[in-house]
Amino acid sequence: MQDSTRPSDTPALFNHERPPVPDMMVPRAILPFHLEGRPVRGRLVRLGNLAEALIGRHDLPLDVARLLGQALALTAGLAAALKFQGSFSLQAKGDGPVPMLLADCTDSGDLRGYARAAEGTSPRGEASQLLGRGYLAFTCDQGADMDRYQGIVAIAGDTLADMTDSYFRTSEQLQAFVRLACRRTPEGWRATALILERVAAEGGIDGQENEEADEAWRTATILADTVKEEEMLDDALPSEVLLHRLFHAEGLLVDTARPLSYGCRCSRARLAGVLQGFPESDLDHMAEEGQITMNCEFCNLAFRFERDEVRGGAGRA
């Protein structure tokens, strides 16, 4: 099979072949649920071996890789709560040793992400120490013909879960519980998210719910807070069993599971289109020994193009 990262007889603009990345799907990665008669809905996200496929491609310091795994699981869980066609993304930009963190998930469950650490560094610590001061953005992009929704908040809190809680409270006026876990196990990287949201009885956000609803929400979050990281990351423990342990006395109802798959969408055609936007002088500067190399940040692959086959567009007379 032709390696789509290297020059071939097929013109780059027409080469849409999938690059040599894992063809992987986890059929029951997201398990939505709700508590009957209570203002609580949620999702349990467990990436399984998809976490290793996504994180293991990148040579990242341990804590940076852990943050990336948390972001992937969180993004998948938040996307699963929405009705949309397109992609939902989490992006964090800061002035710390990890200036960029990005994860996105499509409506069909294609998941991808990357973290960029400052060159020559091995940063350690929680998300606040890695990202520094900056902002966190959640974006739902449904294409050129639809309005793009974006919520942006300043980075606040120690962990990515804390930052997400701050976003829900300040931008969405929504009460939520978020627990994230990611760790390299003997089987490879594993990442998971447990997300609860408080909803009104009839499907909206209600600022005047009664004491009974308040108590039901408090009970659900107290129970959720008892979950152990070892349980969340245990491949041998089915998601249904874990949720039953937590909420069996609270009217647990499990909904239809949803899949996640390895979702990098790069191709020679896509990157060739990007190159065509550069002036010829910039393309000449990019070329080394007659070739231009473009790296896909998500799948960590280098695509090579013959310089004399690339024609720039911007800045031409």
GROMACS .gro file of C-alpha atoms in nm:
model
  317
    1MET     CA    1   0.000   0.000   0.000
    2GLN     CA    2   0.127   0.348  -0.093
    3ASP     CA    3   0.252   0.555   0.203
    4SER     CA    4   0.034   0.866   0.180
    5THR     CA    5   0.288   1.075   0.374
    6ARG     CA    6   0.537   1.057   0.087
    7PRO     CA    7   0.528   1.192  -0.272
    8SER     CA    8   0.352   0.964  -0.519
    9ASP     CA    9   0.227   0.960  -0.877
   10THR     CA   10  -0.117   1.075  -0.755
   11PRO     CA   11  -0.140   1.458  -0.746
   12ALA     CA   12  -0.139   1.567  -0.383
   13LEU     CA   13  -0.468   1.758  -0.414
   14PHE     CA   14  -0.645   1.435  -0.511
   15ASN     CA   15  -0.477   1.204  -0.261
   16HIS     CA   16  -0.731   1.155   0.018
   17GLU     CA   17  -0.594   0.823   0.140
   18ARG     CA   18  -0.587   0.766   0.516
   19PRO     CA   19  -0.231   0.794   0.648
   20PRO     CA   20  -0.072   0.499   0.833
   21VAL     CA   21  -0.254   0.550   1.163
   22PRO     CA   22  -0.456   0.303   1.373
   23ASP     CA   23  -0.796   0.200   1.237
   24MET     CA   24  -0.950   0.167   1.581
   25MET     CA   25  -1.292   0.197   1.741
   26VAL     CA   26  -1.409   0.141   2.101
   27PRO     CA   27  -1.778   0.047   2.062
   28ARG     CA   28  -1.893   0.130   2.417
   29ALA     CA   29  -1.658   0.413   2.507
   30ILE     CA   30  -1.932   0.654   2.621
   31LEU     CA   31  -2.212   0.538   2.848
   32PRO     CA   32  -2.480   0.806   2.903
   33PHE     CA   33  -2.710   0.771   3.203
   34HIS     CA   34  -2.960   0.959   3.416
   35LEU     CA   35  -3.115   0.921   3.759
   36GLU     CA   36  -3.489   0.867   3.738
   37GLY     CA   37  -3.693   1.141   3.903
   38ARG     CA   38  -3.380   1.337   3.991
   39PRO     CA   39  -3.224   1.642   3.823
   40VAL     CA   40  -2.914   1.449   3.720
   41ARG     CA   41  -2.780   1.326   3.388
   42GLY     CA   42  -2.428   1.217   3.307
   43ARG     CA   43  -2.176   1.029   3.096
   44LEU     CA   44  -1.904   0.783   3.185
   45VAL     CA   45  -1.627   0.795   2.924
   46ARG     CA   46  -1.360   0.525   2.911
   47LEU     CA   47  -1.121   0.538   2.616
   48GLY     CA   48  -0.968   0.194   2.669
   49ASN     CA   49  -0.687   0.117   2.423
   50LEU     CA   50  -0.785   0.422   2.218
   51ALA     CA   51  -0.604   0.631   2.480
   52GLU     CA   52  -0.279   0.448   2.410
   53ALA     CA   53  -0.328   0.490   2.034
   54LEU     CA   54  -0.383   0.865   2.069
   55ILE     CA   55  -0.137   0.953   2.346
   56GLY     CA   56   0.134   0.699   2.273
   57ARG     CA   57   0.211   0.853   1.932
   58HIS     CA   58   0.352   1.162   2.103
   59ASP     CA   59   0.682   1.186   2.289
   60LEU     CA   60   0.547   1.390   2.581
   61PRO     CA   61   0.660   1.429   2.941
   62LEU     CA   62   0.454   1.212   3.174
   63ASP     CA   63   0.236   1.486   3.327
   64VAL     CA   64   0.178   1.649   2.989
   65ALA     CA   65   0.063   1.317   2.843
   66ARG     CA   66  -0.166   1.273   3.143
   67LEU     CA   67  -0.319   1.616   3.083
   68LEU     CA   68  -0.375   1.531   2.716
   69GLY     CA   69  -0.555   1.209   2.812
   70GLN     CA   70  -0.780   1.398   3.051
   71ALA     CA   71  -0.861   1.651   2.780
   72LEU     CA   72  -0.949   1.375   2.532
   73ALA     CA   73  -1.186   1.199   2.773
   74LEU     CA   74  -1.343   1.528   2.882
   75THR     CA   75  -1.399   1.648   2.524
   76ALA     CA   76  -1.563   1.320   2.425
   77GLY     CA   77  -1.793   1.339   2.727
   78LEU     CA   78  -1.897   1.699   2.664
   79ALA     CA   79  -1.954   1.638   2.293
   80ALA     CA   80  -2.180   1.341   2.372
   81ALA     CA   81  -2.421   1.571   2.557
   82LEU     CA   82  -2.484   1.785   2.246
   83LYS     CA   83  -2.701   1.743   1.938
   84PHE     CA   84  -2.488   1.872   1.654
   85GLN     CA   85  -2.320   1.784   1.325
   86GLY     CA   86  -1.956   1.879   1.305
   87SER     CA   87  -1.690   1.894   1.572
   88PHE     CA   88  -1.670   1.996   1.936
   89SER     CA   89  -1.333   2.106   2.069
   90LEU     CA   90  -1.152   2.202   2.387
   91GLN     CA   91  -0.861   2.441   2.350
   92ALA     CA   92  -0.638   2.581   2.622
   93LYS     CA   93  -0.375   2.847   2.556
   94GLY     CA   94  -0.148   2.976   2.828
   95ASP     CA   95   0.192   3.122   2.907
   96GLY     CA   96   0.317   2.810   3.086
   97PRO     CA   97   0.549   2.533   2.965
   98VAL     CA   98   0.252   2.378   2.781
   99PRO     CA   99   0.128   2.674   2.575
  100MET     CA  100  -0.123   2.472   2.373
  101LEU     CA  101  -0.367   2.191   2.454
  102LEU     CA  102  -0.629   2.083   2.202
  103ALA     CA  103  -0.877   1.797   2.174
  104ASP     CA  104  -1.174   1.759   1.945
  105CYS     CA  105  -1.449   1.508   1.882
  106THR     CA  106  -1.696   1.485   1.594
  107ASP     CA  107  -2.064   1.401   1.622
  108SER     CA  108  -1.978   1.049   1.501
  109GLY     CA  109  -1.715   0.999   1.773
  110ASP     CA  110  -1.390   1.064   1.585
  111LEU     CA  111  -1.149   1.178   1.857
  112ARG     CA  112  -0.809   1.344   1.830
  113GLY     CA  113  -0.585   1.580   2.025
  114TYR     CA  114  -0.237   1.705   2.100
  115ALA     CA  115  -0.040   1.901   2.358
  116ARG     CA  116   0.260   2.117   2.279
  117ALA     CA  117   0.532   2.139   2.540
  118ALA     CA  118   0.806   2.401   2.522
  119GLU     CA  119   1.109   2.254   2.348
  120GLY     CA  120   1.371   2.108   2.577
  121THR     CA  121   1.148   2.108   2.885
  122SER     CA  122   1.004   1.832   3.102
  123PRO     CA  123   0.728   2.018   3.288
  124ARG     CA  124   0.556   1.854   3.583
  125GLY     CA  125   0.250   1.927   3.793
  126GLU     CA  126  -0.121   1.982   3.755
  127ALA     CA  127  -0.290   2.164   3.468
  128SER     CA  128  -0.248   2.508   3.626
  129GLN     CA  129   0.130   2.463   3.650
  130LEU     CA  130   0.153   2.329   3.295
  131LEU     CA  131  -0.072   2.582   3.122
  132GLY     CA  132  -0.001   2.893   3.326
  133ARG     CA  133  -0.220   3.198   3.274
  134GLY     CA  134  -0.444   3.206   2.971
  135TYR     CA  135  -0.784   3.093   2.854
  136LEU     CA  136  -0.994   2.784   2.803
  137ALA     CA  137  -1.226   2.769   2.502
  138PHE     CA  138  -1.505   2.523   2.418
  139THR     CA  139  -1.614   2.542   2.054
  140CYS     CA  140  -1.894   2.372   1.858
  141ASP     CA  141  -1.824   2.407   1.486
  142GLN     CA  142  -2.099   2.284   1.251
  143GLY     CA  143  -1.947   2.405   0.927
  144ALA     CA  144  -1.939   2.718   0.715
  145ASP     CA  145  -2.319   2.743   0.679
  146MET     CA  146  -2.391   2.733   1.053
  147ASP     CA  147  -2.314   2.971   1.336
  148ARG     CA  148  -2.017   2.860   1.545
  149TYR     CA  149  -2.072   2.856   1.921
  150GLN     CA  150  -1.774   2.931   2.143
  151GLY     CA  151  -1.746   2.977   2.517
  152ILE     CA  152  -1.422   3.125   2.654
  153VAL     CA  153  -1.315   3.166   3.016
  154ALA     CA  154  -0.990   3.252   3.188
  155ILE     CA  155  -0.795   2.953   3.319
  156ALA     CA  156  -0.897   2.917   3.683
  157GLY     CA  157  -0.835   2.625   3.918
  158ASP     CA  158  -0.560   2.369   3.971
  159THR     CA  159  -0.685   2.081   3.757
  160LEU     CA  160  -0.856   2.051   3.421
  161ALA     CA  161  -1.169   1.935   3.607
  162ASP     CA  162  -1.157   2.253   3.820
  163MET     CA  163  -1.123   2.466   3.507
  164THR     CA  164  -1.420   2.295   3.345
  165ASP     CA  165  -1.629   2.348   3.655
  166SER     CA  166  -1.539   2.718   3.643
  167TYR     CA  167  -1.650   2.730   3.279
  168PHE     CA  168  -1.986   2.570   3.359
  169ARG     CA  169  -2.052   2.807   3.647
  170THR     CA  170  -1.944   3.131   3.481
  171SER     CA  171  -2.031   3.077   3.116
  172GLU     CA  172  -2.318   2.829   3.120
  173GLN     CA  173  -2.467   2.896   3.466
  174LEU     CA  174  -2.484   2.519   3.502
  175GLN     CA  175  -2.400   2.301   3.800
  176ALA     CA  176  -2.176   2.013   3.705
  177PHE     CA  177  -1.948   1.749   3.856
  178VAL     CA  178  -1.636   1.645   3.662
  179ARG     CA  179  -1.389   1.373   3.761
  180LEU     CA  180  -1.101   1.298   3.522
  181ALA     CA  181  -0.836   1.028   3.537
  182CYS     CA  182  -0.549   0.933   3.310
  183ARG     CA  183  -0.254   0.707   3.377
  184ARG     CA  184  -0.007   0.482   3.197
  185THR     CA  185  -0.093   0.128   3.303
  186PRO     CA  186   0.081  -0.203   3.218
  187GLU     CA  187  -0.158  -0.224   2.920
  188GLY     CA  188  -0.072   0.130   2.802
  189TRP     CA  189  -0.232   0.470   2.852
  190ARG     CA  190  -0.588   0.477   2.982
  191ALA     CA  191  -0.812   0.783   3.024
  192THR     CA  192  -1.162   0.832   3.160
  193ALA     CA  193  -1.414   1.098   3.258
  194LEU     CA  194  -1.720   1.095   3.481
  195ILE     CA  195  -1.944   1.396   3.415
  196LEU     CA  196  -2.269   1.485   3.592
  197GLU     CA  197  -2.490   1.780   3.504
  198ARG     CA  198  -2.782   1.921   3.699
  199VAL     CA  199  -3.088   1.970   3.482
  200ALA     CA  200  -3.441   2.086   3.550
  201ALA     CA  201  -3.721   1.832   3.566
  202GLU     CA  202  -3.848   1.937   3.225
  203GLY     CA  203  -3.516   1.961   3.047
  204GLY     CA  204  -3.394   2.317   3.110
  205ILE     CA  205  -3.182   2.497   3.363
  206ASP     CA  206  -3.403   2.600   3.654
  207GLY     CA  207  -3.275   2.851   3.909
  208GLN     CA  208  -3.562   2.792   4.154
  209GLU     CA  209  -3.565   2.419   4.208
  210ASN     CA  210  -3.692   2.299   4.542
  211GLU     CA  211  -3.503   2.160   4.838
  212GLU     CA  212  -3.576   1.802   4.734
  213ALA     CA  213  -3.401   1.856   4.401
  214ASP     CA  214  -3.112   2.031   4.576
  215GLU     CA  215  -3.071   1.732   4.806
  216ALA     CA  216  -3.088   1.486   4.515
  217TRP     CA  217  -2.810   1.674   4.336
  218ARG     CA  218  -2.596   1.686   4.650
  219THR     CA  219  -2.643   1.312   4.703
  220ALA     CA  220  -2.546   1.232   4.343
  221THR     CA  221  -2.227   1.438   4.359
  222ILE     CA  222  -2.129   1.293   4.699
  223LEU     CA  223  -2.168   0.943   4.557
  224ALA     CA  224  -1.979   1.032   4.240
  225ASP     CA  225  -1.696   1.172   4.450
  226THR     CA  226  -1.642   0.829   4.607
  227VAL     CA  227  -1.524   0.676   4.279
  228LYS     CA  228  -1.159   0.574   4.284
  229GLU     CA  229  -0.914   0.634   4.004
  230GLU     CA  230  -0.832   0.263   4.004
  231GLU     CA  231  -1.197   0.183   3.935
  232MET     CA  232  -1.224   0.436   3.655
  233LEU     CA  233  -0.916   0.299   3.478
  234ASP     CA  234  -0.981  -0.073   3.532
  235ASP     CA  235  -1.044  -0.237   3.192
  236ALA     CA  236  -1.185  -0.544   3.366
  237LEU     CA  237  -1.460  -0.344   3.540
  238PRO     CA  238  -1.755  -0.286   3.300
  239SER     CA  239  -1.892   0.068   3.290
  240GLU     CA  240  -2.240  -0.053   3.382
  241VAL     CA  241  -2.103  -0.222   3.694
  242LEU     CA  242  -1.911   0.088   3.798
  243LEU     CA  243  -2.218   0.309   3.760
  244HIS     CA  244  -2.428   0.055   3.950
  245ARG     CA  245  -2.180   0.070   4.238
  246LEU     CA  246  -2.220   0.446   4.255
  247PHE     CA  247  -2.589   0.509   4.184
  248HIS     CA  248  -2.788   0.184   4.223
  249ALA     CA  249  -2.998   0.336   4.502
  250GLU     CA  250  -3.066   0.658   4.310
  251GLY     CA  251  -3.281   0.531   4.023
  252LEU     CA  252  -2.995   0.470   3.778
  253LEU     CA  253  -3.108   0.433   3.415
  254VAL     CA  254  -2.838   0.361   3.157
  255ASP     CA  255  -2.887   0.484   2.801
  256THR     CA  256  -2.745   0.353   2.472
  257ALA     CA  257  -2.366   0.337   2.464
  258ARG     CA  258  -2.179   0.537   2.200
  259PRO     CA  259  -1.852   0.459   2.019
  260LEU     CA  260  -1.529   0.655   1.988
  261SER     CA  261  -1.266   0.604   1.720
  262TYR     CA  262  -0.920   0.721   1.622
  263GLY     CA  263  -1.012   1.043   1.450
  264CYS     CA  264  -0.721   1.228   1.290
  265ARG     CA  265  -0.855   1.369   0.962
  266CYS     CA  266  -0.528   1.465   0.792
  267SER     CA  267  -0.446   1.371   0.432
  268ARG     CA  268  -0.205   1.482   0.159
  269ALA     CA  269  -0.492   1.662  -0.012
  270ARG     CA  270  -0.579   1.864   0.300
  271LEU     CA  271  -0.217   1.966   0.366
  272ALA     CA  272  -0.153   2.040  -0.002
  273GLY     CA  273  -0.445   2.281   0.011
  274VAL     CA  274  -0.283   2.457   0.307
  275LEU     CA  275   0.047   2.486   0.120
  276GLN     CA  276  -0.123   2.644  -0.177
  277GLY     CA  277  -0.216   2.938   0.045
  278PHE     CA  278   0.150   3.036   0.092
  279PRO     CA  279   0.342   3.272  -0.139
  280GLU     CA  280   0.603   3.114  -0.362
  281SER     CA  281   0.881   3.284  -0.164
  282ASP     CA  282   0.761   3.121   0.160
  283LEU     CA  283   0.744   2.781  -0.008
  284ASP     CA  284   1.102   2.825  -0.128
  285HIS     CA  285   1.206   2.904   0.228
  286MET     CA  286   1.028   2.591   0.360
  287ALA     CA  287   1.197   2.360   0.110
  288GLU     CA  288   1.500   2.156   0.208
  289GLU     CA  289   1.681   1.955  -0.059
  290GLY     CA  290   1.386   2.002  -0.293
  291GLN     CA  291   1.116   1.886  -0.047
  292ILE     CA  292   0.870   2.055   0.188
  293THR     CA  293   0.781   1.872   0.509
  294MET     CA  294   0.454   1.938   0.693
  295ASN     CA  295   0.383   1.775   1.026
  296CYS     CA  296   0.036   1.674   1.144
  297GLU     CA  297   0.027   1.769   1.512
  298PHE     CA  298  -0.251   1.521   1.586
  299CYS     CA  299  -0.111   1.198   1.444
  300ASN     CA  300   0.255   1.305   1.465
  301LEU     CA  301   0.330   1.216   1.103
  302ALA     CA  302   0.550   1.409   0.861
  303PHE     CA  303   0.411   1.458   0.508
  304ARG     CA  304   0.667   1.531   0.236
  305PHE     CA  305   0.597   1.722  -0.084
  306GLU     CA  306   0.822   1.785  -0.384
  307ARG     CA  307   0.876   2.161  -0.400
  308ASP     CA  308   0.837   2.178  -0.779
  309GLU     CA  309   0.491   2.017  -0.751
  310VAL     CA  310   0.356   2.278  -0.508
  311ARG     CA  311   0.224   2.604  -0.649
  312GLY     CA  312   0.160   2.885  -0.404
  313GLY     CA  313  -0.144   3.110  -0.420
  314ALA     CA  314  -0.115   3.400  -0.179
  315GLY     CA  315   0.088   3.697  -0.293
  316ARG     CA  316   0.111   3.594  -0.660
  317ALA     CA  317   0.067   3.857  -0.928
   0.00000   0.00000   0.00000
